XYZ file of C-alpha atoms in Angstrom:
497
model
C 5.646 6.004 -16.148
C 8.255 8.758 -16.115
C 7.134 12.334 -15.476
C 9.620 14.387 -17.480
C 9.151 17.666 -19.241
C 9.591 17.217 -23.015
C 11.606 20.114 -24.411
C 12.589 20.593 -28.064
C 15.564 22.863 -28.755
C 14.917 24.572 -32.096
C 17.875 26.937 -32.053
C 20.677 28.035 -29.788
C 18.815 30.837 -28.064
C 15.533 29.020 -27.622
C 14.267 29.480 -24.066
C 11.441 27.632 -22.405
C 9.710 28.917 -19.279
C 8.649 26.174 -16.909
C 6.529 26.511 -13.788
C 5.693 23.561 -11.597
C 2.611 23.747 -9.409
C 2.179 21.856 -6.136
C 3.890 18.727 -7.388
C 3.638 15.533 -5.382
C 6.698 13.512 -4.484
C 6.596 10.343 -6.591
C 8.886 7.335 -6.691
C 9.201 3.598 -7.256
C 11.321 1.503 -4.864
C 12.126 -2.167 -4.306
C 13.639 -3.652 -1.147
C 14.890 -7.190 -0.630
C 17.721 -9.681 -0.311
C 18.981 -11.600 -3.323
C 17.488 -15.067 -3.520
C 14.701 -14.358 -1.028
C 10.997 -14.010 -1.640
C 9.707 -10.850 0.045
C 6.551 -8.787 -0.356
C 4.799 -5.921 1.397
C 1.352 -6.622 2.831
C 0.488 -3.247 4.384
C 1.607 0.391 4.136
C 0.615 3.521 6.059
C 1.814 7.127 5.946
C 3.399 8.238 9.221
C 3.116 11.609 10.961
C 6.567 12.698 9.700
C 5.472 12.263 6.071
C 7.310 8.975 5.634
C 5.907 5.449 5.409
C 5.762 2.252 7.452
C 5.677 -1.033 5.523
C 4.826 -4.470 6.884
C 5.830 -7.544 4.921
C 6.999 -11.149 4.994
C 10.185 -12.881 3.853
C 9.491 -16.514 2.907
C 13.098 -17.396 2.087
C 14.612 -18.936 -1.017
C 12.151 -21.841 -1.256
C 14.634 -24.547 -0.273
C 13.361 -24.765 3.318
C 10.164 -24.013 5.237
C 10.742 -20.455 6.394
C 8.820 -17.242 7.057
C 9.771 -14.059 8.876
C 7.856 -10.811 9.152
C 9.678 -7.585 8.282
C 8.967 -3.956 9.213
C 10.463 -1.107 7.160
C 10.356 2.633 7.897
C 11.119 5.064 5.075
C 11.330 8.813 4.732
C 9.025 10.786 2.429
C 11.196 9.873 -0.585
C 11.002 6.134 0.065
C 14.541 5.841 1.428
C 14.928 3.333 4.274
C 15.330 4.946 7.717
C 15.308 1.676 9.688
C 14.107 -1.897 9.378
C 13.218 -4.673 11.831
C 12.583 -8.377 11.376
C 11.312 -11.504 13.110
C 14.750 -12.307 14.529
C 14.789 -9.050 16.492
C 11.221 -9.587 17.688
C 11.817 -13.201 18.715
C 9.014 -14.469 16.469
C 10.789 -16.546 13.830
C 8.467 -18.468 11.492
C 5.943 -15.641 11.437
C 3.647 -14.341 8.710
C 2.580 -10.671 8.622
C -0.919 -9.743 7.479
C -1.821 -6.254 8.672
C -0.668 -3.213 10.593
C -2.164 -0.038 12.034
C -0.611 3.066 13.571
C -1.629 3.310 17.231
C -2.635 6.393 19.213
C 0.863 6.671 20.760
C 2.530 6.712 17.326
C 3.621 3.083 17.532
C 2.416 0.106 15.506
C 0.168 -2.906 16.096
C 0.880 -5.921 13.867
C -1.266 -9.008 13.332
C -0.429 -12.298 11.637
C 0.428 -15.850 12.612
C 3.348 -17.807 14.052
C 4.554 -21.385 13.866
C 7.728 -23.299 14.681
C 10.353 -24.939 12.517
C 9.019 -28.470 12.845
C 5.273 -27.930 12.682
C 2.543 -26.796 10.311
C 0.453 -25.626 13.284
C -0.080 -21.861 13.313
C -1.241 -19.568 16.144
C -2.536 -15.997 15.996
C 0.251 -13.440 16.560
C -0.104 -9.848 17.833
C 2.914 -7.508 18.195
C 3.034 -3.960 19.611
C 6.012 -1.698 18.854
C 6.957 1.898 19.570
C 7.381 4.497 16.814
C 10.941 3.276 16.124
C 9.819 -0.306 15.629
C 11.157 -1.535 18.965
C 9.014 -4.340 20.368
C 7.002 -3.456 23.474
C 5.209 -6.806 23.743
C 3.863 -9.689 21.724
C 1.076 -12.173 22.370
C 0.105 -15.456 20.756
C -3.365 -17.007 20.876
C -3.976 -20.721 20.364
C -6.716 -23.332 20.932
C -9.297 -20.940 19.468
C -11.164 -23.493 17.356
C -14.325 -25.179 18.640
C -12.986 -28.486 17.340
C -9.255 -28.736 18.035
C -9.023 -31.806 15.831
C -9.151 -29.307 12.973
C -7.753 -26.245 14.762
C -4.212 -26.501 13.444
C -4.462 -23.286 11.426
C -5.229 -20.156 13.459
C -4.415 -16.840 11.853
C -5.027 -13.141 12.502
C -5.814 -11.263 9.306
C -6.801 -7.753 10.442
C -6.508 -5.630 13.588
C -7.767 -2.231 14.730
C -7.198 -0.208 17.881
C -10.467 0.373 19.752
C -11.715 3.463 21.566
C -10.791 1.951 24.959
C -7.127 1.608 23.935
C -7.368 -2.125 23.362
C -7.466 -4.058 20.097
C -10.001 -5.987 18.035
C -8.864 -8.552 15.495
C -10.397 -11.009 13.079
C -9.128 -14.061 11.261
C -9.697 -17.789 11.100
C -9.469 -20.880 13.287
C -9.371 -24.061 11.238
C -9.135 -24.682 7.513
C -11.669 -24.543 4.695
C -10.509 -28.021 3.755
C -11.251 -29.392 7.232
C -14.514 -30.227 8.950
C -14.314 -27.092 11.098
C -13.468 -23.532 10.049
C -14.602 -20.477 11.990
C -14.439 -16.706 11.592
C -12.932 -15.406 14.829
C -13.365 -12.025 16.536
C -10.949 -11.507 19.418
C -10.901 -8.490 21.781
C -7.855 -7.629 23.887
C -6.856 -4.980 26.399
C -4.073 -2.456 25.728
C -1.332 -5.030 26.381
C -2.845 -7.801 24.283
C -4.488 -9.841 27.041
C -7.532 -11.661 25.664
C -10.843 -10.276 26.967
C -13.287 -12.274 24.868
C -13.537 -14.433 21.754
C -16.474 -14.907 19.388
C -16.749 -17.371 16.506
C -19.095 -17.477 13.529
C -19.509 -20.165 10.900
C -21.972 -18.573 8.462
C -23.292 -21.268 6.140
C -21.072 -23.860 7.831
C -17.500 -22.577 7.543
C -16.273 -18.980 7.547
C -13.117 -16.846 7.412
C -12.681 -13.223 8.561
C -10.469 -10.964 6.436
C -11.271 -7.432 7.613
C -12.764 -5.709 10.656
C -13.782 -2.108 11.379
C -15.446 -0.333 14.270
C -18.641 1.370 13.091
C -21.470 3.336 14.710
C -22.199 2.979 18.459
C -19.071 0.909 19.058
C -20.394 -1.940 16.898
C -18.164 -3.977 14.588
C -18.321 -5.010 10.931
C -16.437 -8.137 9.886
C -16.042 -9.118 6.229
C -14.860 -12.438 4.859
C -16.398 -15.413 3.124
C -18.410 -18.484 3.984
C -19.328 -21.839 2.472
C -21.131 -25.055 3.232
C -18.634 -26.933 1.080
C -15.681 -25.515 -0.854
C -15.393 -24.007 -3.416
C -18.939 -22.572 -3.270
C -17.891 -19.413 -1.425
C -20.068 -16.385 -0.738
C -18.982 -12.979 0.563
C -19.944 -12.868 4.247
C -20.622 -9.703 6.294
C -21.296 -9.857 10.043
C -22.391 -6.944 12.226
C -21.919 -7.325 15.980
C -22.412 -5.199 19.066
C -19.499 -3.898 21.143
C -19.169 -7.299 22.843
C -19.012 -9.282 19.615
C -22.608 -10.551 19.774
C -24.118 -10.914 16.314
C -26.744 -8.328 15.333
C -27.147 -9.633 11.778
C -25.192 -11.302 8.993
C -25.495 -11.197 5.195
C -24.102 -13.123 2.259
C -23.461 -11.694 -1.212
C -23.017 -13.560 -4.486
C -21.067 -11.645 -7.103
C -22.445 -13.618 -10.042
C -24.951 -16.452 -9.776
C -23.202 -19.798 -10.108
C -19.705 -18.471 -9.345
C -17.899 -18.009 -6.018
C -17.216 -14.793 -4.144
C -14.709 -13.714 -1.476
C -14.892 -10.648 0.774
C -11.532 -8.883 1.165
C -11.921 -5.496 2.901
C -14.657 -3.455 4.600
C -14.836 0.297 5.271
C -17.297 2.381 7.286
C -18.111 5.926 6.175
C -19.229 7.877 9.227
C -21.699 10.247 7.621
C -25.415 10.906 8.094
C -26.333 7.659 6.349
C -23.604 5.507 7.921
C -22.661 3.728 4.691
C -20.711 0.460 4.411
C -18.387 -0.390 1.517
C -17.185 -3.902 0.713
C -14.305 -4.955 -1.549
C -14.492 -8.435 -2.987
C -13.313 -10.775 -5.716
C -15.651 -12.802 -7.866
C -14.258 -15.960 -9.459
C -15.687 -17.715 -12.492
C -15.962 -21.469 -12.232
C -13.828 -23.536 -14.575
C -10.671 -21.420 -14.253
C -12.202 -18.613 -16.289
C -10.665 -15.700 -14.398
C -11.935 -13.273 -11.783
C -13.067 -9.676 -11.262
C -12.630 -7.279 -8.375
C -15.757 -5.425 -7.319
C -17.059 -2.878 -4.816
C -20.421 -2.995 -3.024
C -22.181 -0.186 -1.160
C -24.743 -1.191 1.469
C -26.939 0.554 4.001
C -26.545 -0.007 7.754
C -28.588 -3.200 7.598
C -26.396 -4.705 4.869
C -28.805 -4.222 1.960
C -27.012 -3.853 -1.372
C -27.368 -0.319 -2.818
C -24.975 -0.713 -5.749
C -22.232 -2.977 -7.040
C -19.480 -2.113 -9.536
C -16.967 -4.441 -11.232
C -13.447 -3.442 -12.344
C -11.326 -5.069 -15.019
C -9.325 -3.902 -18.042
C -10.726 -4.911 -21.424
C -8.995 -7.956 -22.912
C -7.470 -8.904 -19.562
C -7.929 -12.344 -18.053
C -8.428 -11.609 -14.383
C -8.422 -8.783 -11.819
C -8.081 -9.271 -8.061
C -8.553 -6.563 -5.418
C -6.574 -6.608 -2.172
C -7.211 -3.204 -0.581
C -9.058 0.076 -1.025
C -9.351 3.489 0.608
C -12.029 6.166 0.789
C -10.512 9.293 -0.775
C -10.774 12.941 0.195
C -13.185 13.684 -2.671
C -15.655 11.039 -1.447
C -14.617 8.484 -4.051
C -12.475 5.370 -3.763
C -9.084 4.062 -4.801
C -8.587 0.297 -5.222
C -5.410 -1.726 -5.666
C -4.663 -5.297 -6.648
C -3.440 -7.268 -9.631
C -4.420 -7.590 -13.269
C -3.407 -10.628 -15.322
C -3.420 -11.184 -19.052
C -3.660 -14.200 -21.307
C 0.138 -14.269 -21.700
C 0.383 -14.920 -17.917
C 1.765 -11.427 -17.305
C 0.645 -10.052 -13.910
C 0.748 -6.308 -13.153
C -0.280 -3.910 -10.413
C -3.845 -2.712 -11.026
C -5.003 0.637 -9.630
C -8.537 2.053 -9.973
C -9.866 5.496 -8.981
C -13.637 5.970 -8.806
C -16.143 8.652 -7.944
C -18.488 8.406 -4.944
C -20.865 6.165 -6.914
C -18.118 3.667 -7.770
C -17.827 4.745 -11.416
C -14.284 4.609 -12.816
C -12.534 7.988 -13.048
C -9.304 6.389 -14.254
C -7.501 3.065 -13.974
C -3.956 1.969 -14.772
C -1.856 -1.156 -14.811
C 1.775 -0.892 -13.745
C 4.281 -3.510 -14.735
C 6.912 -5.046 -16.930
C 6.046 -7.985 -19.174
C 9.025 -9.930 -17.832
C 8.197 -9.486 -14.145
C 5.505 -10.144 -11.547
C 4.103 -7.032 -9.882
C 1.262 -7.025 -7.352
C -0.316 -4.424 -5.033
C -1.623 -5.561 -1.641
C -2.145 -2.271 0.217
C -3.016 1.314 -0.756
C -3.713 4.592 1.045
C -4.251 8.171 -0.050
C -1.467 10.452 1.190
C -1.607 13.975 2.599
C -0.597 15.471 -0.780
C -3.612 13.700 -2.397
C -1.359 11.148 -4.062
C -1.272 7.432 -3.233
C 1.149 5.049 -1.532
C 1.119 1.375 -2.563
C 3.027 -1.669 -1.365
C 3.137 -5.212 -2.690
C 5.614 -7.466 -4.435
C 7.856 -7.216 -7.486
C 9.899 -10.238 -8.552
C 10.617 -11.402 -5.012
C 11.129 -7.939 -3.490
C 9.032 -5.590 -1.378
C 7.544 -3.072 -3.818
C 6.772 0.547 -2.848
C 5.182 3.054 -5.229
C 4.271 6.674 -4.502
C 2.050 8.247 -7.162
C 0.526 11.642 -7.696
C -3.240 12.234 -7.646
C -3.750 10.608 -11.059
C -1.581 7.541 -10.534
C 1.589 8.785 -12.212
C 5.029 8.247 -10.704
C 8.722 8.470 -11.547
C 10.289 5.077 -12.192
C 13.442 3.975 -10.418
C 16.271 6.254 -11.509
C 19.924 5.361 -11.992
C 21.654 7.041 -9.046
C 24.918 8.014 -10.717
C 26.370 11.095 -12.341
C 27.020 10.892 -16.076
C 30.647 10.820 -17.161
C 32.074 14.092 -18.523
C 29.341 16.011 -16.739
C 30.682 19.340 -15.434
C 28.006 21.391 -13.715
C 28.430 24.500 -11.617
C 25.961 26.672 -9.743
C 26.587 30.418 -9.468
C 25.942 32.312 -7.317
C 25.549 29.834 -4.462
C 24.327 30.928 -1.936
C 21.887 33.208 -3.784
C 19.026 35.497 -2.833
C 17.179 36.392 -6.062
C 18.224 33.930 -8.765
C 21.028 31.510 -9.610
C 22.235 29.763 -12.769
C 23.029 26.064 -13.099
C 25.466 25.703 -16.022
C 25.502 22.292 -17.743
C 28.851 21.730 -19.489
C 28.433 18.320 -21.106
C 29.202 17.865 -24.812
C 26.828 14.984 -25.500
C 24.075 16.734 -23.587
C 24.426 19.939 -25.627
C 24.529 18.104 -28.966
C 21.075 16.571 -28.519
C 18.483 18.239 -30.680
C 15.674 16.892 -28.529
C 16.004 15.722 -24.967
C 14.139 15.386 -21.700
C 15.123 17.075 -18.480
C 13.737 17.759 -15.039
C 14.976 19.884 -12.133
C 13.847 18.768 -8.680
C 14.482 20.662 -5.443
C 13.888 19.314 -1.918
C 14.072 20.978 1.476
C 15.977 19.336 4.346
C 12.851 17.343 5.299
C 12.637 15.832 1.819
C 9.613 17.861 0.668
C 9.647 18.693 -3.038
C 9.397 22.436 -3.720
C 7.328 24.389 -6.230
C 9.777 25.946 -8.687
C 9.951 28.663 -11.307
C 12.902 28.419 -13.680
C 14.077 29.208 -17.223
C 15.803 26.586 -19.317
C 17.941 27.022 -22.414
C 20.377 24.771 -24.263
C 23.058 24.561 -21.577
C 21.820 26.228 -18.415
C 18.949 26.460 -15.987
C 18.140 29.790 -14.356
C 16.370 29.189 -11.042
C 14.314 32.027 -9.571
C 13.845 32.321 -5.805
C 10.056 32.596 -6.076
C 8.493 31.420 -2.817
C 11.587 29.616 -1.542
C 12.349 30.416 2.088
C 15.834 30.973 3.470
C 17.629 27.689 4.002
C 19.439 24.706 2.537
C 17.975 22.788 -0.421
C 19.079 19.719 -2.367
C 18.662 19.500 -6.135
C 18.689 16.775 -8.779
C 18.893 17.245 -12.529
C 17.457 14.236 -14.353
C 17.824 13.459 -18.056
C 16.986 10.235 -19.900
C 16.405 8.344 -16.636
C 19.820 9.347 -15.264
C 20.713 11.858 -12.582
C 23.246 14.009 -14.409
C 23.927 16.101 -11.322
C 22.914 16.407 -7.674
C 24.001 18.928 -5.119
C 23.187 21.590 -2.562
C 21.841 25.118 -3.015
C 21.573 27.721 -0.254
C 19.001 30.522 -0.306
C 19.918 33.658 1.671
C 18.007 36.689 2.880
C 17.306 39.026 -0.079
């Protein structure tokens, strides 16, 4: 999904005037080691305009291995630093979720095991803003029946108003006799204050937790009396984790339903929004859906999302957008077994505004986390063919695909004057470039913080005339892109007029 200007040169003196307006930075990035299986599970925009990504490396498949990874990027998706389980002293760890804390650091939740055991414990890690570990805590023996308590996992965490943390997850296994949704409250250094467990219809798992009105909590997951007859399960508790009410939701009578993520909209009505996946029995696919409820859990509306002629859609995360609508992210699969990223934008009533699938027929692409960014675009992380996948889109889901970072041979480009104060000309002296009768080109300019600038420039067959416009005095970096190649990159200085 390349965002190039299409320009047709009709004759030598043809000139096209181009003005760009408030463009978002967009990109597509992959991170990972050859032979390893890595994916991103959570992404958030940081206060400096960059991004923090949480993920897991599960190795090359030849041994039992898992290690959480933490990646910090700048606003262009370039890695600033990265940390892993080795540095944190938590080898054999799985990462599920992350939030930015009030001090600018990060709180991470997941699970941890050891090399010779399938037993997992809940893991909580606190870092500073540079990813340096401040502390970590593990929580075990949480199940009511330890005969079946071998799998204990934290799936979501939030910082609470008192500076502590609230997390949800599971103790036990759906395949065992005991499986409980857990709600665990800690102080600011991760010391356990209290633990609550709920079983719903008999067994239950917690996937998402949020603090709502009056310090109460909403926990979303799924419950069953016997697998695979799952129902979406929503629990509301008071500030001490005591149940106020619980509700189950069935996406489609006779099928099974899982709750994935819950959001609270703090308005006059105090609305709740639930993301789930409904699965058809008999291996007949699935659909992602969104439910709106009132503050007592009564269903107000439900909307399903799936591309026509696709086999299955699965939702993994959603966000409430600035316009009052929603953006959802997950996967879409087709009958040829191709799996792509699936992104849906809706209005406030859950009706689709637009939806797109992003992918290559020869690869696996999946989205597991999404957030709206300050420029009204979207940041997504997930997996792409064994690598951590990071996509930054504009407000309508468009982005620039990965670009070959090399200068074309025989490309001779000069900028004069440089520095400049009113206008400058970028001369493109490349024979093959000039011979094209129709080509695509884009000029991009960034300030020293990596923010893309609004530009006004004239383009003809072999030069670009850049006008100062609203550019402030300072140093800027430019790229000229043609046919998915950077044909030149350099520095331009703007002086006082």
